[in-house]
Amino acid sequence: MARHDITSVEVDRTSHVEVEFEDGVTARFELAPLRLACPCAECNARRQRDEPASAAVADGGPISIVDAEFSGNWGLRLDWSDGHSTGIYAWTTLRRWADES
C-alpha cells in the first residue's frame, strides 16, 4: 500500500476533519460517518455483528471530537465525545476513502 504524506490536518471538533495530502488532494470527513467507520478492533467486531460502531451516533445523536493527536507518521487518533478513543485512522485509509468519495 502506498504511503501518503500529509501537508495539513484541520480538526473542527464539532463538524469535520479535513486532510490535505502532498499531491494536493484535500478530503473533508464529517464527524458522524467518521465515527461510525472507526477502524479499531472493537468497532470492526460490532459491524461484523451488524451493530453500529456507536449506537448514539447511529440514532442521530450528536458527536464531537474531544482530542486528536498524530499516531507517529501512521495516522490520526481521535478521542470522541461518546467515550471512544481506541481508533487510529491511518493516512492510507483516509486517502482511500477520499478517492472513493
PDB file of C-alpha atoms in Angstrom:
ATOM      1  CA  MET A   1       0.000   0.000   0.000  1.00  0.00           C
ATOM      2  CA  ALA A   2       1.352   3.405  -0.931  1.00  0.00           C
ATOM      3  CA  ARG A   3       2.307   5.801   1.810  1.00  0.00           C
ATOM      4  CA  HIS A   4       0.508   9.135   1.674  1.00  0.00           C
ATOM      5  CA  ASP A   5       2.277  12.161   3.101  1.00  0.00           C
ATOM      6  CA  ILE A   6       0.113  14.783   4.737  1.00  0.00           C
ATOM      7  CA  THR A   7       0.632  18.523   4.355  1.00  0.00           C
ATOM      8  CA  SER A   8      -2.098  19.679   6.739  1.00  0.00           C
ATOM      9  CA  VAL A   9      -4.828  18.462   9.054  1.00  0.00           C
ATOM     10  CA  GLU A  10      -7.689  20.613  10.320  1.00  0.00           C
ATOM     11  CA  VAL A  11      -9.873  19.307  13.126  1.00  0.00           C
ATOM     12  CA  ASP A  12     -13.140  21.115  13.742  1.00  0.00           C
ATOM     13  CA  ARG A  13     -14.238  19.408  16.958  1.00  0.00           C
ATOM     14  CA  THR A  14     -17.962  19.751  16.193  1.00  0.00           C
ATOM     15  CA  SER A  15     -18.071  19.378  12.428  1.00  0.00           C
ATOM     16  CA  HIS A  16     -15.316  17.684  10.440  1.00  0.00           C
ATOM     17  CA  VAL A  17     -11.729  16.609   9.911  1.00  0.00           C
ATOM     18  CA  GLU A  18     -10.006  17.909   6.795  1.00  0.00           C
ATOM     19  CA  VAL A  19      -6.813  16.324   5.488  1.00  0.00           C
ATOM     20  CA  GLU A  20      -4.614  17.666   2.705  1.00  0.00           C
ATOM     21  CA  PHE A  21      -2.291  15.183   1.034  1.00  0.00           C
ATOM     22  CA  GLU A  22       1.043  16.132  -0.523  1.00  0.00           C
ATOM     23  CA  ASP A  23      -0.307  15.685  -4.063  1.00  0.00           C
ATOM     24  CA  GLY A  24      -2.866  18.434  -3.433  1.00  0.00           C
ATOM     25  CA  VAL A  25      -5.891  16.230  -2.768  1.00  0.00           C
ATOM     26  CA  THR A  26      -7.968  17.586   0.108  1.00  0.00           C
ATOM     27  CA  ALA A  27     -10.575  15.430   1.821  1.00  0.00           C
ATOM     28  CA  ARG A  28     -13.201  16.557   4.302  1.00  0.00           C
ATOM     29  CA  PHE A  29     -14.688  13.938   6.613  1.00  0.00           C
ATOM     30  CA  GLU A  30     -17.883  14.736   8.516  1.00  0.00           C
ATOM     31  CA  LEU A  31     -17.766  13.514  12.117  1.00  0.00           C
ATOM     32  CA  ALA A  32     -20.744  11.139  12.298  1.00  0.00           C
ATOM     33  CA  PRO A  33     -19.697   8.969   9.320  1.00  0.00           C
ATOM     34  CA  LEU A  34     -16.084   9.102  10.516  1.00  0.00           C
ATOM     35  CA  ARG A  35     -17.077   7.857  13.986  1.00  0.00           C
ATOM     36  CA  LEU A  36     -19.246   5.093  12.529  1.00  0.00           C
ATOM     37  CA  ALA A  37     -16.316   3.980  10.339  1.00  0.00           C
ATOM     38  CA  CYS A  38     -13.878   3.719  13.263  1.00  0.00           C
ATOM     39  CA  PRO A  39     -11.228   1.165  12.257  1.00  0.00           C
ATOM     40  CA  CYS A  40     -10.487  -0.250  15.718  1.00  0.00           C
ATOM     41  CA  ALA A  41     -10.976  -3.927  16.559  1.00  0.00           C
ATOM     42  CA  GLU A  42     -13.953  -3.245  18.844  1.00  0.00           C
ATOM     43  CA  CYS A  43     -15.843  -1.260  16.205  1.00  0.00           C
ATOM     44  CA  ASN A  44     -14.978  -3.776  13.482  1.00  0.00           C
ATOM     45  CA  ALA A  45     -16.410  -6.545  15.675  1.00  0.00           C
ATOM     46  CA  ARG A  46     -19.603  -4.535  16.208  1.00  0.00           C
ATOM     47  CA  ARG A  47     -20.025  -4.021  12.466  1.00  0.00           C
ATOM     48  CA  GLN A  48     -19.480  -7.747  11.842  1.00  0.00           C
ATOM     49  CA  ARG A  49     -22.433  -8.370  14.195  1.00  0.00           C
ATOM     50  CA  ASP A  50     -24.464  -5.810  12.182  1.00  0.00           C
ATOM     51  CA  GLU A  51     -24.308  -3.356  15.080  1.00  0.00           C
ATOM     52  CA  PRO A  52     -23.240   0.271  14.637  1.00  0.00           C
ATOM     53  CA  ALA A  53     -19.846   1.332  15.970  1.00  0.00           C
ATOM     54  CA  SER A  54     -21.695   3.952  18.034  1.00  0.00           C
ATOM     55  CA  ALA A  55     -25.359   3.419  18.839  1.00  0.00           C
ATOM     56  CA  ALA A  56     -25.771   7.054  19.887  1.00  0.00           C
ATOM     57  CA  VAL A  57     -24.449   8.330  16.560  1.00  0.00           C
ATOM     58  CA  ALA A  58     -26.421   5.769  14.556  1.00  0.00           C
ATOM     59  CA  ASP A  59     -29.579   7.029  16.287  1.00  0.00           C
ATOM     60  CA  GLY A  60     -28.792  10.598  15.201  1.00  0.00           C
ATOM     61  CA  GLY A  61     -27.235  11.790  18.436  1.00  0.00           C
ATOM     62  CA  PRO A  62     -24.535  14.457  18.464  1.00  0.00           C
ATOM     63  CA  ILE A  63     -20.855  13.568  18.287  1.00  0.00           C
ATOM     64  CA  SER A  64     -17.757  15.697  18.703  1.00  0.00           C
ATOM     65  CA  ILE A  65     -14.025  15.267  18.994  1.00  0.00           C
ATOM     66  CA  VAL A  66     -12.605  15.724  22.483  1.00  0.00           C
ATOM     67  CA  ASP A  67      -8.956  15.335  21.451  1.00  0.00           C
ATOM     68  CA  ALA A  68      -6.928  14.497  18.365  1.00  0.00           C
ATOM     69  CA  GLU A  69      -3.280  13.560  18.012  1.00  0.00           C
ATOM     70  CA  PHE A  70      -0.944  12.141  15.426  1.00  0.00           C
ATOM     71  CA  SER A  71      -0.061   8.490  15.819  1.00  0.00           C
ATOM     72  CA  GLY A  72       3.516   8.706  14.606  1.00  0.00           C
ATOM     73  CA  ASN A  73       3.632   9.054  10.822  1.00  0.00           C
ATOM     74  CA  TRP A  74       0.931   6.430  10.517  1.00  0.00           C
ATOM     75  CA  GLY A  75      -2.352   8.207  11.143  1.00  0.00           C
ATOM     76  CA  LEU A  76      -4.635  10.202  13.395  1.00  0.00           C
ATOM     77  CA  ARG A  77      -6.079   9.071  16.735  1.00  0.00           C
ATOM     78  CA  LEU A  78      -9.364  10.668  17.746  1.00  0.00           C
ATOM     79  CA  ASP A  79     -10.988  10.790  21.184  1.00  0.00           C
ATOM     80  CA  TRP A  80     -14.751  11.025  20.755  1.00  0.00           C
ATOM     81  CA  SER A  81     -17.409  12.577  22.990  1.00  0.00           C
ATOM     82  CA  ASP A  82     -19.076   9.154  23.333  1.00  0.00           C
ATOM     83  CA  GLY A  83     -16.009   7.981  25.277  1.00  0.00           C
ATOM     84  CA  HIS A  84     -14.405   6.011  22.450  1.00  0.00           C
ATOM     85  CA  SER A  85     -10.684   6.597  21.870  1.00  0.00           C
ATOM     86  CA  THR A  86      -9.035   3.455  20.501  1.00  0.00           C
ATOM     87  CA  GLY A  87      -9.396   4.020  16.758  1.00  0.00           C
ATOM     88  CA  ILE A  88      -6.432   5.187  14.724  1.00  0.00           C
ATOM     89  CA  TYR A  89      -7.376   6.438  11.276  1.00  0.00           C
ATOM     90  CA  ALA A  90      -4.464   5.516   9.001  1.00  0.00           C
ATOM     91  CA  TRP A  91      -3.490   8.060   6.354  1.00  0.00           C
ATOM     92  CA  THR A  92      -3.759   5.316   3.734  1.00  0.00           C
ATOM     93  CA  THR A  93      -7.325   4.559   4.832  1.00  0.00           C
ATOM     94  CA  LEU A  94      -8.312   8.225   4.821  1.00  0.00           C
ATOM     95  CA  ARG A  95      -6.813   8.611   1.347  1.00  0.00           C
ATOM     96  CA  ARG A  96      -8.707   5.560   0.077  1.00  0.00           C
ATOM     97  CA  TRP A  97     -11.942   6.995   1.478  1.00  0.00           C
ATOM     98  CA  ALA A  98     -11.134  10.321  -0.195  1.00  0.00           C
ATOM     99  CA  ASP A  99     -10.566   8.593  -3.529  1.00  0.00           C
ATOM    100  CA  GLU A 100     -13.836   6.655  -3.170  1.00  0.00           C
ATOM    101  CA  SER A 101     -15.929   9.744  -2.461  1.00  0.00           C
TER     102      SER A 101
END
